[in-house]
Each structure stands twice: as structure tokens, then as C-alpha cells.
PDB file of C-alpha atoms and ligand atoms in Angstrom:
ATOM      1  CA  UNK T   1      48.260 139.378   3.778  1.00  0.00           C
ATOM      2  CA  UNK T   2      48.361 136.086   5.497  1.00  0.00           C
ATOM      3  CA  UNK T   3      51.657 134.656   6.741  1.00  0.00           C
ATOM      4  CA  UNK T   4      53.669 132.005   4.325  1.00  0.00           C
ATOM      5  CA  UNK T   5      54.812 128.893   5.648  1.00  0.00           C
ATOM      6  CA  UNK T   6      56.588 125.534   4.862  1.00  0.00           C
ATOM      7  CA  UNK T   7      53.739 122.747   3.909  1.00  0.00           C
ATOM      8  CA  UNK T   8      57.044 120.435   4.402  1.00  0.00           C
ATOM      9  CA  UNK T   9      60.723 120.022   4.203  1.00  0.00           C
ATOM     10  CA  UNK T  10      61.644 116.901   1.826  1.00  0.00           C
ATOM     11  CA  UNK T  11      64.885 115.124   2.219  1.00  0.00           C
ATOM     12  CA  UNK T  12      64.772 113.948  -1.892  1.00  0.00           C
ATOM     13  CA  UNK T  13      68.142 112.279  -3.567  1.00  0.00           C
ATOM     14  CA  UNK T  14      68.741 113.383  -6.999  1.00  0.00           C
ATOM     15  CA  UNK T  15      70.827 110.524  -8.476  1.00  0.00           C
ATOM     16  CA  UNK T  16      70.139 110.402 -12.389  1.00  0.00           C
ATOM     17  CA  UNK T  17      69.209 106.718 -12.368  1.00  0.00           C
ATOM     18  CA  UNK T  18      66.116 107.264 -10.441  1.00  0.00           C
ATOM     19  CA  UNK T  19      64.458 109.339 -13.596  1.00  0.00           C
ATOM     20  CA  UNK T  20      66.329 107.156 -16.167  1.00  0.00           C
ATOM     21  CA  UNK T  21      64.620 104.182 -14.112  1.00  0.00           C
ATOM     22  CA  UNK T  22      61.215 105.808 -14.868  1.00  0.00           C
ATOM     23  CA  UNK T  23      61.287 106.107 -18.063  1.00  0.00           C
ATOM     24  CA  UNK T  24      59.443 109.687 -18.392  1.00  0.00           C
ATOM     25  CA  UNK T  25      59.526 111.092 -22.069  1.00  0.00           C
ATOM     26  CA  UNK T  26      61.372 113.988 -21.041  1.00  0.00           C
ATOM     27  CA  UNK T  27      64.447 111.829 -20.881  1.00  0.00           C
ATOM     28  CA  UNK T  28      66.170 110.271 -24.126  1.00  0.00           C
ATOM     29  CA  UNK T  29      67.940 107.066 -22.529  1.00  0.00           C
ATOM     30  CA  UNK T  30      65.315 104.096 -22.355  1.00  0.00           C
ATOM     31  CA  UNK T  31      65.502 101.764 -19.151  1.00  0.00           C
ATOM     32  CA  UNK T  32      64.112  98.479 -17.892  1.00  0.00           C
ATOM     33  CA  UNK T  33      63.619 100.029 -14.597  1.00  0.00           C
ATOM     34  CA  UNK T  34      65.648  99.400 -11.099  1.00  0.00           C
ATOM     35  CA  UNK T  35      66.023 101.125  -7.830  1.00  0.00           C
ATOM     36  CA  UNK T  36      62.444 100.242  -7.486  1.00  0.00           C
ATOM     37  CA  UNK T  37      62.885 100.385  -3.498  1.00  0.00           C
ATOM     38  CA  UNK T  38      63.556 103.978  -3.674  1.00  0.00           C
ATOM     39  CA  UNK T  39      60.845 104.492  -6.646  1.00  0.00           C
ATOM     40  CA  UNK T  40      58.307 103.165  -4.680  1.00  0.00           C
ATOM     41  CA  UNK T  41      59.380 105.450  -1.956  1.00  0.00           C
ATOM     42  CA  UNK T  42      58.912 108.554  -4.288  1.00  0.00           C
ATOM     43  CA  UNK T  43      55.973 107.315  -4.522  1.00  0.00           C
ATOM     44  CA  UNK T  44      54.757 107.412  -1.190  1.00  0.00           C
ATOM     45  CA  UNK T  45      56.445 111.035  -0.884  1.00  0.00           C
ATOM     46  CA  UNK T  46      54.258 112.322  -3.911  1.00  0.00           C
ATOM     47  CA  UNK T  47      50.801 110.646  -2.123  1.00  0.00           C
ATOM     48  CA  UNK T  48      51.335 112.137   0.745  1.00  0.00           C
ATOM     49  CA  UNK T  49      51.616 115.541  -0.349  1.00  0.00           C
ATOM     50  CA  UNK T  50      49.031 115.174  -3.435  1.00  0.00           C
ATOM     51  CA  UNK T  51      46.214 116.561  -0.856  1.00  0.00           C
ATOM     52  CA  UNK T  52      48.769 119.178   0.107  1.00  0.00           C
ATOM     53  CA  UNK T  53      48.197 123.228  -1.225  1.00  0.00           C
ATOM     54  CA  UNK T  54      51.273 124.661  -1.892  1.00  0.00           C
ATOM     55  CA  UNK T  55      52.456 127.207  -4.766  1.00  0.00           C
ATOM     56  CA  UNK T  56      56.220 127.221  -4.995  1.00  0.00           C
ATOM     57  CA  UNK T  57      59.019 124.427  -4.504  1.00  0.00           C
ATOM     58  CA  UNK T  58      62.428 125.990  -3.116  1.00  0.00           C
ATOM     59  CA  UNK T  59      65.057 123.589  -3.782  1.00  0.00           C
ATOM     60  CA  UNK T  60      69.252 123.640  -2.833  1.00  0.00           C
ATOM     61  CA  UNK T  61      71.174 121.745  -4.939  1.00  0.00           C
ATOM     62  CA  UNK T  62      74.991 120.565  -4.573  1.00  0.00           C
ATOM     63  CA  UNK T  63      75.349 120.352  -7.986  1.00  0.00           C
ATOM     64  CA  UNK T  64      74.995 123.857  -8.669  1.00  0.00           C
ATOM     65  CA  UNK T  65      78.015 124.471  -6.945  1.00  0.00           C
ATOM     66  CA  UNK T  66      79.125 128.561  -6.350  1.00  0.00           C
ATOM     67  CA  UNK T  67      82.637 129.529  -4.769  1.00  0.00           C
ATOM     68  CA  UNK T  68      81.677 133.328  -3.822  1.00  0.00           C
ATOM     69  CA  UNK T  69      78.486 133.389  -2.169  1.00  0.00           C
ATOM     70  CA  UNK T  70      74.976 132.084  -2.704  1.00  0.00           C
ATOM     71  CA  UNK T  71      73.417 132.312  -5.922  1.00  0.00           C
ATOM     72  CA  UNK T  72      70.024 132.196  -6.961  1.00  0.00           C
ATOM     73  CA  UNK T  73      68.322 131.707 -10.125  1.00  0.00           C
ATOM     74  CA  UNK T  74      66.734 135.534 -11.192  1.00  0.00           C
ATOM     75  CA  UNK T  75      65.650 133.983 -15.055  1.00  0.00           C
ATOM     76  CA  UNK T  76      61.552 133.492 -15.418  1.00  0.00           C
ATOM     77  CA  UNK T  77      61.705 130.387 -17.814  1.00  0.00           C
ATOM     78  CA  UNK T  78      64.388 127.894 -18.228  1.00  0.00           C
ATOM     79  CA  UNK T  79      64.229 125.749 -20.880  1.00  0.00           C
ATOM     80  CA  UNK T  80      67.171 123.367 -22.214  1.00  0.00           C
ATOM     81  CA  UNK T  81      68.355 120.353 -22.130  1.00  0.00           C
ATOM     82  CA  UNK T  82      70.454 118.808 -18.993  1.00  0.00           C
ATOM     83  CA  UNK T  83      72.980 116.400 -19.318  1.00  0.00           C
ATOM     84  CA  UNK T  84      74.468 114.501 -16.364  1.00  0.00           C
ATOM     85  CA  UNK T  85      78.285 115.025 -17.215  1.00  0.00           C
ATOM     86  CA  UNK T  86      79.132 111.580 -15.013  1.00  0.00           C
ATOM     87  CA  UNK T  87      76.231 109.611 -16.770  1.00  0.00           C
ATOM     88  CA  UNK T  88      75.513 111.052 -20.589  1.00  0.00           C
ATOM     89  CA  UNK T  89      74.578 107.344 -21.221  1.00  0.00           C
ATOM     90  CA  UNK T  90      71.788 107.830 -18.056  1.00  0.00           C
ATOM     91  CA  UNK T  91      70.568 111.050 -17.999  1.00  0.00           C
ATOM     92  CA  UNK T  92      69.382 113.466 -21.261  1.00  0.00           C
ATOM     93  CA  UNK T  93      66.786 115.294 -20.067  1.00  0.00           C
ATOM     94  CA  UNK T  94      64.561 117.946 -21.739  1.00  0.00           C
ATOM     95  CA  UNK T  95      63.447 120.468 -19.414  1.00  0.00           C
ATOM     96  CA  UNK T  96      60.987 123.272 -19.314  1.00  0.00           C
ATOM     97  CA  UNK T  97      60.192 124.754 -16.002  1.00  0.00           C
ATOM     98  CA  UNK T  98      59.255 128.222 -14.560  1.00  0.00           C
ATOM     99  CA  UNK T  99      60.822 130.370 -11.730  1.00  0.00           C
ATOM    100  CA  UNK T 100      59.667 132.409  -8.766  1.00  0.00           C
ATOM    101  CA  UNK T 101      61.994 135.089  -9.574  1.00  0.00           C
ATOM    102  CA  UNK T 102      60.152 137.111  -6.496  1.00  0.00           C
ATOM    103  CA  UNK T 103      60.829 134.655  -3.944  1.00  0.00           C
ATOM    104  CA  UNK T 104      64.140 133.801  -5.390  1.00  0.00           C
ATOM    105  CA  UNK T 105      64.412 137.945  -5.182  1.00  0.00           C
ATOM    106  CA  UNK T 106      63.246 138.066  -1.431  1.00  0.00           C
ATOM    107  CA  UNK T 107      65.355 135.563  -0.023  1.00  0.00           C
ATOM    108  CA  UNK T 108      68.297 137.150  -1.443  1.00  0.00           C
ATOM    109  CA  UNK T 109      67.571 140.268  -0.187  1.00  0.00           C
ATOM    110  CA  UNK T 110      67.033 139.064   3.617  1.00  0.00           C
ATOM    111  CA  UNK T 111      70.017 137.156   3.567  1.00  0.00           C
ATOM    112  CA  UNK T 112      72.111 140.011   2.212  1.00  0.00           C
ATOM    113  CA  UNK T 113      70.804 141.918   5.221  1.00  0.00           C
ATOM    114  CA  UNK T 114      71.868 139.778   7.300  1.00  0.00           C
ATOM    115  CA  UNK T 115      75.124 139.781   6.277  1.00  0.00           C
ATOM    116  CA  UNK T 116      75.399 136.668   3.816  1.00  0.00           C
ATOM    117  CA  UNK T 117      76.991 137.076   0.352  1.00  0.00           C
ATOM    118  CA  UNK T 118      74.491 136.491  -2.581  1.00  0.00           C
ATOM    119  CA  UNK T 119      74.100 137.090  -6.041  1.00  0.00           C
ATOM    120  CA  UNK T 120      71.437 137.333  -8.628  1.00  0.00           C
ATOM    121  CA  UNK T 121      71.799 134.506 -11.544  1.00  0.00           C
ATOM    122  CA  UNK T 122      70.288 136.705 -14.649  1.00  0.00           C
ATOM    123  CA  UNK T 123      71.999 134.706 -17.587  1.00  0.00           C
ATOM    124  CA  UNK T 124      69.255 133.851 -19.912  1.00  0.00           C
ATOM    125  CA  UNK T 125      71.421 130.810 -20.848  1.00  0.00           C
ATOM    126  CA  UNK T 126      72.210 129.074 -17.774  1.00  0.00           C
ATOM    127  CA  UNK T 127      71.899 125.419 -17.703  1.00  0.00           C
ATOM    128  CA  UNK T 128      70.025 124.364 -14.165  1.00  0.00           C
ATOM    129  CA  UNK T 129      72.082 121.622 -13.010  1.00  0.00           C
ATOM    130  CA  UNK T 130      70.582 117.815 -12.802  1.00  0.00           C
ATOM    131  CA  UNK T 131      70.579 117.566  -9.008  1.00  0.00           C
ATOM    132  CA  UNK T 132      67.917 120.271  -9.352  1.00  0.00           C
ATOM    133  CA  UNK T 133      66.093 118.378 -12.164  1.00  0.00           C
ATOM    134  CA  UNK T 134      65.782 114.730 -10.689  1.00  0.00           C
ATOM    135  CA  UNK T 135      64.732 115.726  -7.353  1.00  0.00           C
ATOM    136  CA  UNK T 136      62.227 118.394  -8.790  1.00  0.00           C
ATOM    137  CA  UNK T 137      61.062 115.709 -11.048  1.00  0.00           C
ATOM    138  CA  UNK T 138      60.639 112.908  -8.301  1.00  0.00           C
ATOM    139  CA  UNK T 139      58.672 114.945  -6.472  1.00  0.00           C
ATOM    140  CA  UNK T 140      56.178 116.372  -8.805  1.00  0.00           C
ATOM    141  CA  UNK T 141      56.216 115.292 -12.300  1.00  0.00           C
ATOM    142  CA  UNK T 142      53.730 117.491 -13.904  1.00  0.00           C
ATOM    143  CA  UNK T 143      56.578 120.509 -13.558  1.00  0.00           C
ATOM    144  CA  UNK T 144      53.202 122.573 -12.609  1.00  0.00           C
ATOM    145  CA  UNK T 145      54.991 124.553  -9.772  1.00  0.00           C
ATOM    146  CA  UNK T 146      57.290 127.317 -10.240  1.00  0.00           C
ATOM    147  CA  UNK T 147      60.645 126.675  -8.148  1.00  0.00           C
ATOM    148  CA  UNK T 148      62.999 128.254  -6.458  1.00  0.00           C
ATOM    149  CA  UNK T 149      66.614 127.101  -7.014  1.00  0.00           C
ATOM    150  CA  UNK T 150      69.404 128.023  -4.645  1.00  0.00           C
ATOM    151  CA  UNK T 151      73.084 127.033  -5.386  1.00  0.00           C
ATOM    152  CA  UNK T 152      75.712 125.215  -3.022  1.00  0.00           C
ATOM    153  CA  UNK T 153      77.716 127.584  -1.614  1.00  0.00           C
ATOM    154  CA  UNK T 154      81.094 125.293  -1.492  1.00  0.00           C
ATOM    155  CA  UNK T 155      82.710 127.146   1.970  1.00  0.00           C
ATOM    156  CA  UNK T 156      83.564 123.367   2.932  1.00  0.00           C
ATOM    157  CA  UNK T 157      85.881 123.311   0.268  1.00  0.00           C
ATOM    158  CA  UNK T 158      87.489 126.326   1.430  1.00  0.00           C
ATOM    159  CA  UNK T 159      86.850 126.177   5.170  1.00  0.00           C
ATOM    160  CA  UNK T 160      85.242 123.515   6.947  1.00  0.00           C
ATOM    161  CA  UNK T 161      81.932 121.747   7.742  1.00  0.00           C
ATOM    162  CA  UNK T 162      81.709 124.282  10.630  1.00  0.00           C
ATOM    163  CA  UNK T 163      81.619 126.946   8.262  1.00  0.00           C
ATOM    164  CA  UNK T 164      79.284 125.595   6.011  1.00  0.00           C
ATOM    165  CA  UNK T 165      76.676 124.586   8.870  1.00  0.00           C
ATOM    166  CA  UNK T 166      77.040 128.199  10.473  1.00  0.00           C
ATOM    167  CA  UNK T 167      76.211 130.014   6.995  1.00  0.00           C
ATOM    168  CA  UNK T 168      73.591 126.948   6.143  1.00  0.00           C
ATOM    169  CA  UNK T 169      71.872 127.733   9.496  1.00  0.00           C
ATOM    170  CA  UNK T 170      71.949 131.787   8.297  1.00  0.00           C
ATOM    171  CA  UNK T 171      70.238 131.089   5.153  1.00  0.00           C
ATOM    172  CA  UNK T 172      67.845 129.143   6.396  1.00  0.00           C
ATOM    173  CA  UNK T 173      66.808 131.677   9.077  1.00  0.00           C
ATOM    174  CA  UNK T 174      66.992 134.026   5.919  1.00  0.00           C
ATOM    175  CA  UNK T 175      64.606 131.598   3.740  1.00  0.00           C
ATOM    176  CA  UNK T 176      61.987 130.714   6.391  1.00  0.00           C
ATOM    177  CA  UNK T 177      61.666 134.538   7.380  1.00  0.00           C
ATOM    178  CA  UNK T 178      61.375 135.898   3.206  1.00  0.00           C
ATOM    179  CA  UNK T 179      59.083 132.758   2.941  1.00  0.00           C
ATOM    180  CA  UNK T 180      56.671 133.747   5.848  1.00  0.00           C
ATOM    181  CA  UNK T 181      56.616 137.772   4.534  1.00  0.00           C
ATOM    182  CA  UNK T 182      56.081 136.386   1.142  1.00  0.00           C
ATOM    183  CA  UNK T 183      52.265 134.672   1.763  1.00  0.00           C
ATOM    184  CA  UNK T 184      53.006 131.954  -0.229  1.00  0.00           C
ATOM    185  CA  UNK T 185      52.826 128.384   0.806  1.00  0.00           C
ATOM    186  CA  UNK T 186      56.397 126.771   0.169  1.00  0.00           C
ATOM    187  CA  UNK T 187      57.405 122.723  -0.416  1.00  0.00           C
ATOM    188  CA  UNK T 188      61.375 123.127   0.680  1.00  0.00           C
ATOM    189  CA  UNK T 189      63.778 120.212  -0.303  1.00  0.00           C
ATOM    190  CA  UNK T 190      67.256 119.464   0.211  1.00  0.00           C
ATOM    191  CA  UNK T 191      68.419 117.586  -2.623  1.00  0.00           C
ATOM    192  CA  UNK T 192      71.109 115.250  -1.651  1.00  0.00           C
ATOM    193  CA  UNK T 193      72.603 111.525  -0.989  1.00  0.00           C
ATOM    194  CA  UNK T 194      73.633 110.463   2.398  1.00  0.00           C
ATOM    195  CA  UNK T 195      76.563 108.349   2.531  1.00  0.00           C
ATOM    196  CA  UNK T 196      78.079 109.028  -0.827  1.00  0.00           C
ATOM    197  CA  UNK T 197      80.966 106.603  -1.663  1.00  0.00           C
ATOM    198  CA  UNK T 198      80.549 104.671  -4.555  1.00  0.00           C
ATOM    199  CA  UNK T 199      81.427 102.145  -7.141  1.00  0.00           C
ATOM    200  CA  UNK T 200      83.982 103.459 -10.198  1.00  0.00           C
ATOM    201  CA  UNK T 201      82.285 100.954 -12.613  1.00  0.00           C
ATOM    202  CA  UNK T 202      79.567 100.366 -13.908  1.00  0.00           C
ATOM    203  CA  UNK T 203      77.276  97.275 -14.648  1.00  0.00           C
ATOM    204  CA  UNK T 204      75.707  95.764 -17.803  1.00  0.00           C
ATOM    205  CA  UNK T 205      72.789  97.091 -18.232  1.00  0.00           C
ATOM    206  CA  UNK T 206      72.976  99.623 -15.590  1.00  0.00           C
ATOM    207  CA  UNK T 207      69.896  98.892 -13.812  1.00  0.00           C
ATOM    208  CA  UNK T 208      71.008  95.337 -12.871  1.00  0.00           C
ATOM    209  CA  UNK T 209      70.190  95.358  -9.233  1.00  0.00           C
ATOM    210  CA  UNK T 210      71.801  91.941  -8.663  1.00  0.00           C
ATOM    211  CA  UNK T 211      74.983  94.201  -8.272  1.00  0.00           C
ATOM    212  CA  UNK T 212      73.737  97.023  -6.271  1.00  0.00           C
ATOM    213  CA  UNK T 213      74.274  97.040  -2.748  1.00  0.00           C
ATOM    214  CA  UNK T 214      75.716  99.927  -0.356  1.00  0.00           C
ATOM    215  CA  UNK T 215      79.793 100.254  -0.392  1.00  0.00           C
ATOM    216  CA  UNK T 216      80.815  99.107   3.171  1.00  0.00           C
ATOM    217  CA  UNK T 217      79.338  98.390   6.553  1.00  0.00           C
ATOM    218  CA  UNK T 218      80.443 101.588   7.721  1.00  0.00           C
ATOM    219  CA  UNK T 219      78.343 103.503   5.387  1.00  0.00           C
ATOM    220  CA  UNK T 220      75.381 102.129   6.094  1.00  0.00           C
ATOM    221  CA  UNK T 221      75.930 102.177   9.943  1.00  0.00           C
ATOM    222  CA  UNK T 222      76.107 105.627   8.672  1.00  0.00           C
ATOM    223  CA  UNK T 223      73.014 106.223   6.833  1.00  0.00           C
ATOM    224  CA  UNK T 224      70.954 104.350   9.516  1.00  0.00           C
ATOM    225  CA  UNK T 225      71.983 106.228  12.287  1.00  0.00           C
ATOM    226  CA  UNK T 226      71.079 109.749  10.520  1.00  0.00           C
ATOM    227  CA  UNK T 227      68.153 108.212   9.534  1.00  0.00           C
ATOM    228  CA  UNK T 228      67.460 107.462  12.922  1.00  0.00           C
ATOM    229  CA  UNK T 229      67.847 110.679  14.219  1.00  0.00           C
ATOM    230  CA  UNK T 230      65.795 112.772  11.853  1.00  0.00           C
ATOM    231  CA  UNK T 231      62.884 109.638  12.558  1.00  0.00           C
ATOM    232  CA  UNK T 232      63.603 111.006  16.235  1.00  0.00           C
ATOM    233  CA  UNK T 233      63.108 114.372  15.595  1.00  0.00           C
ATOM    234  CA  UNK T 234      67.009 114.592  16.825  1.00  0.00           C
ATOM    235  CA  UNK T 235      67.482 117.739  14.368  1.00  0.00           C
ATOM    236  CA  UNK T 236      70.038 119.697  16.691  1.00  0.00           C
ATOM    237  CA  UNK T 237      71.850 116.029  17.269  1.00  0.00           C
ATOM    238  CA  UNK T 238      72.434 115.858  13.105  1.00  0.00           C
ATOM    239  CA  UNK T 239      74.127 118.998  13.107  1.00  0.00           C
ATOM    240  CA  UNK T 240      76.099 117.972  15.633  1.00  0.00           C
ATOM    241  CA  UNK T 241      77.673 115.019  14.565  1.00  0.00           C
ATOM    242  CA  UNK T 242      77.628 116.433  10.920  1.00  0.00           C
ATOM    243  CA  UNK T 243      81.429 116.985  10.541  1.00  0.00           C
ATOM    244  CA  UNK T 244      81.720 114.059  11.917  1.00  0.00           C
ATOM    245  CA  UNK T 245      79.312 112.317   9.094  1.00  0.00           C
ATOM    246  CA  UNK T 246      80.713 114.256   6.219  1.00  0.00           C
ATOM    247  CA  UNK T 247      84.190 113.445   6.221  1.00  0.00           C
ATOM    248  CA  UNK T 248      83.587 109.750   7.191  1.00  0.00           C
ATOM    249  CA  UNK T 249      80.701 108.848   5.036  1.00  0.00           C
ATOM    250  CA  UNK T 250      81.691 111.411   1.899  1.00  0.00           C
ATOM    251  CA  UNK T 251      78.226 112.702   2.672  1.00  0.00           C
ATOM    252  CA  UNK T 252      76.795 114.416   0.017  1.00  0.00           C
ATOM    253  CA  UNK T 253      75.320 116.241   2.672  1.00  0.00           C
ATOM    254  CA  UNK T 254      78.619 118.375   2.462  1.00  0.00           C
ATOM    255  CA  UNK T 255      76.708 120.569  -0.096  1.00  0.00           C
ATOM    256  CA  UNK T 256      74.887 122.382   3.220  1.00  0.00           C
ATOM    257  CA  UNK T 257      71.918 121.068   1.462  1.00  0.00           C
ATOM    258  CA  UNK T 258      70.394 119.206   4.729  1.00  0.00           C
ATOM    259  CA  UNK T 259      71.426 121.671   7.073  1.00  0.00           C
ATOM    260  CA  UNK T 260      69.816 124.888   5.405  1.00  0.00           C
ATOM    261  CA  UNK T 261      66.409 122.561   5.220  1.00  0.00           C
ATOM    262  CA  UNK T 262      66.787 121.744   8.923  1.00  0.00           C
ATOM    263  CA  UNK T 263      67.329 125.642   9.915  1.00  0.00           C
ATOM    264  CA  UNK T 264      64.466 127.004   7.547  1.00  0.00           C
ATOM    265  CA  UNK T 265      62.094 124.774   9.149  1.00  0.00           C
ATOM    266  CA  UNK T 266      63.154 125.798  12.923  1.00  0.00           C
ATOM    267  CA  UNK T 267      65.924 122.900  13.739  1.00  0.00           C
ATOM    268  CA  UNK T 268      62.553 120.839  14.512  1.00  0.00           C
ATOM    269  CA  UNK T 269      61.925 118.484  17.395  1.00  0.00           C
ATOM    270  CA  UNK T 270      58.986 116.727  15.757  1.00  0.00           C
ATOM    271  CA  UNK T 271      60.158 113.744  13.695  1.00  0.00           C
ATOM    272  CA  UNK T 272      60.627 113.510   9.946  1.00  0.00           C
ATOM    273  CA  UNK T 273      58.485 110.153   8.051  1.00  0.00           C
ATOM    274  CA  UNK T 274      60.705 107.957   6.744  1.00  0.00           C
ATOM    275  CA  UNK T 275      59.305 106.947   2.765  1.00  0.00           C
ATOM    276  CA  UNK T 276      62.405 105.027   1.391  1.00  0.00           C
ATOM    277  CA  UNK T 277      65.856 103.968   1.485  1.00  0.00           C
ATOM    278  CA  UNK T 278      68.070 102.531  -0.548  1.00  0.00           C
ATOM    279  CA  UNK T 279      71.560 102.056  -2.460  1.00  0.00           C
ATOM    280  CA  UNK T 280      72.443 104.084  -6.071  1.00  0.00           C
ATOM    281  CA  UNK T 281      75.977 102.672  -7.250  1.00  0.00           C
ATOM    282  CA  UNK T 282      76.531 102.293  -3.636  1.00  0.00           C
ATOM    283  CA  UNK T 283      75.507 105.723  -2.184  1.00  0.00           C
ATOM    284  CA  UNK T 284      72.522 105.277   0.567  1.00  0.00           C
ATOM    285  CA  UNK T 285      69.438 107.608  -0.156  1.00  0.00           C
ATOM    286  CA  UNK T 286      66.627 108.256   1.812  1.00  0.00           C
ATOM    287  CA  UNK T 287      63.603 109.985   0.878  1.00  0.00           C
ATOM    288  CA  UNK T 288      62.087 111.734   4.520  1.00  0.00           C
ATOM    289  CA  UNK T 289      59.598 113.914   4.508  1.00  0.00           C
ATOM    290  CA  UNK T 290      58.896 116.263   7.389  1.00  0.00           C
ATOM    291  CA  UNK T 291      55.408 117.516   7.590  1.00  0.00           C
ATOM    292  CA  UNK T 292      55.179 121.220   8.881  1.00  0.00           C
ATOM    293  CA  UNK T 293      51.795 121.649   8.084  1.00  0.00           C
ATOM    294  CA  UNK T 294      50.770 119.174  10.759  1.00  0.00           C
ATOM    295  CA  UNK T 295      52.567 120.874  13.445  1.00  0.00           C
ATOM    296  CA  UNK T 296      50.830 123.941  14.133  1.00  0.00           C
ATOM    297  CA  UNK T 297      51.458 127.551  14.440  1.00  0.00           C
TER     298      UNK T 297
HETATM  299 FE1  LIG N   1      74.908 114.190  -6.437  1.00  0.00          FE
END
């Protein structure tokens, strides 16, 4: 059997308004559009991989948050309806989407041998959180993929960044090596904001982008500079300065999100393309994509 790889890694921001904003019929809650900066940068994501061969999206969420261990979704079909819990009035969203229950499976097992505690998610009725959703959604629409969906194990909350990073770095190790015995061709994205402070109220209608601009100077001095780095190719530097960015920008990286992508895919020197940034109630999002395939064996 051939060797699996990563096609590409995909830094993709899951805030609800981007799929309320597109108005797909999967979600009740009508819009007159907005965020089109970051929209438009989705868009660019999705044409540059629409040439691209790949069978399975793995995806880590921060919104499927787990306090013992990693989980991973072990349930073929999911089928529900998601509700953002923050925005009801946003986000409604019926889902029907299919898992690889045998890469889910062999991930978990190589990070168990290594060490890492993991568990099976085999309730029939679980809800897949909307972090999951809007990013998988953003990036490929038609829902034609199976995915792979890996929770946020919260050791920040218990530990610190350090802690998260050093079992983020394990479990990517563990994901690139179960994806390359696998054979199959993997899209991997880390579904999160960067700097993640934001407003506590909200405008009339919500998609009035005469109000939306990033919270402070500071946060976007922020956002630029990781963005900078990862356009560099300056993987090793973002872990670095990572405590550093999640405790003064309220990263949303804190979910270990960004940090598992950058391990699976080999804490790469080559650099990540930039397709769009902007502000969500105040939180910065980019949308990077870093191509793997292009890279070479
Ligand atoms: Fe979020």
C-alpha cells in the first residue's frame, strides 16, 4: 500500500457568522451578508485546493472541549442539528455528515502507544460541536468528504500552555504517523481564531460592518506578527512565543488547535499562503493554507 500524506494543513476560523453570512440552506437564520473580506478568502482557500485529491478531512476543534484526554468521534453518521449556544439568533444549522471511524480508530491507537490519554466517542447521540461545522463547511460545502473530528484536550486550563504545546506536538507526531500507515490522502485543519477578545454586544443587524473592526492595537500587532511568521515559514518561532500569544491576545489558539496542525505536518520551514484576514466581533481570523503536497517527499 502506498504511503498517506497531508495534501495541506489549513489554518480555517470557525466563527458562526461566516456561514450565517452565506446564507447556505442548511442554516435557518437568513443574512444580508458581511465579513465579505474573510468570505472571499474562503474562497480562495476552496480554489486552491478544488484541483487537489484528497479523501478524508481531519479537523481539531476547541469547541469540543474534553477534560480527561483526547477524544475522538468513533460514530459512522452524524446527523442533527447544531446550535451555536453564544449566537442561537446566528447559527441553526442542519447537519448531515459521515465519519472515518478507521482513521479516527488509528490515530487513537498510535497515540495511546505513545503514551497519550484517548478515548473512543461511541454515543450515537452526540451533538458535533459548531467550531467543527463552520470550518468543515467553509472549506468544502458539498459535505462530500468523510472527516475526522478530534476534541480539545483543555490541559491549559489545568496546567499551562507548556503543557498543552508538549501533548499538541505528541498528537501530532501520533496523527501524521497513523495518517501515513493509513494510505489515505488527508486535508488537516486547525479550526481556530487568533487574537480572540471581543465585543459583549452586539449590532443591529448583525452583519453591519460599519461597526466591525479588531478590539485594540495590541491585538492586531498580535495577529500580524503570527501571521507573519507562519508567511515565513517561522513554525518552531510560533511555538515559541505561543504562551506568550495566548495569554496576551486570549488566543483561541489556546485550544492546541494550531500547534497539533504545525507538529502533524513536521513543524515546517516552508511558508504557509496567506488567503484572508479579517475581524469577527473583534477577534482577528486568518485563513492560511500550507501546501504539503508541493513540498516533496
Ligand atoms: Fe470559537
Amino acid at each position: 500500500m502506498a504511503k498517506g500524506g497531508i495534501v495541506a494543513g489549513c489554518l480555517a476560523p470557525h466563527p458562526p457568522h461566516l456561514v450565517y453570512a452565506e446564507n447556505p440552506e442548511q442554516n435557518e437564520p437568513v443574512s444580508e451578508g458581511g465579513w465579505e473580506q474573510l468570505r472571499w478568502g474562503y474562497e480562495r482557500l476552496r480554489d486552491s485546493l478544488k484541483d487537489v485529491d484528497y479523501d478524508v478531512i481531519v479537523i481539531l476543534s476547541p469547541h469540543w472541549q474534553t477534560y480527561v484526554g483526547t477524544h475522538f468521534i468513533g460514530v459512522e453518521k452524524c446527523s442533527s442539528k447544531s446550535v451555536d449556544p453564544v449566537f442561537p439568533n446566528l447559527f441553526r444549522f442542519n447537519y448531515d455528515l459521515s465519519i472515518d471511524v478507521e482513521l479516527a480508530k488509528a490515530i487513537h491507537d498510535q497515540a495511546e502507544s505513545e503514551g497519550m490519554s484517548v478515548k473512543m466517542m461511541t454515543n450515537p447521540d452526540f451533538r458535533v460541536d459548531y467550531g467543527t461545522i463552520v470550518s468543515c463547511h467553509m472549506v468544502r460545502p458539498e459535505w462530500d468528504k468523510p472527516i475526522v473530528s478530534i476534541s480539545s484536550n483543555r490541559s491549559l486550563s489545568y496546567y499551562s500552555v507548556e503543557v498543552m504545546q508538549e501533548m499538541m506536538i505528541e498528537l501530532g507526531k501520533s496523527t501524521a504517523k497513523a495518517i501515513e500507515e493509513s494510505g489515505k490522502k488527508c486535508l488537516l485543519i486547525a479550526s481556530n481564531s487568533l487574537s480572540h477578545r471581543h465585543f459583549v454586544t452586539e449590532t443591529n443587524p448583525p452583519e453591519d460592518m460599519s461597526k466591525e473592526h479588531i478590539t485594540s492595537h495590541a491585538m492586531h500587532l498580535w495577529d500580524m506578527r503570527m501571521i507573519e511568521m507562519m508567511r515565513e515559514g517561522k513554525s518552531q518561532q510560533i511555538i515559541n512565543e505561543m504562551p506568550e500569544f495566548c495569554e496576551q491576545a486570549i488566543a483561541e489558539t489556546d485550544g492546541g488547535a494550531l500547534t497539533w496542525l504545525l507538529s502533524a505536518m513536521g513543524v515546517p520551514n516552508e511558508p504557509a499562503i496567506l488567503h484572508g484576514y479579517g475581524t469577527i466581533i473583534g477577534t482577528g481570523n486568518a485563513i492560511m493554507e500550507w501546501p504539503c503536497r508541493n513540498w516533496g517527499a
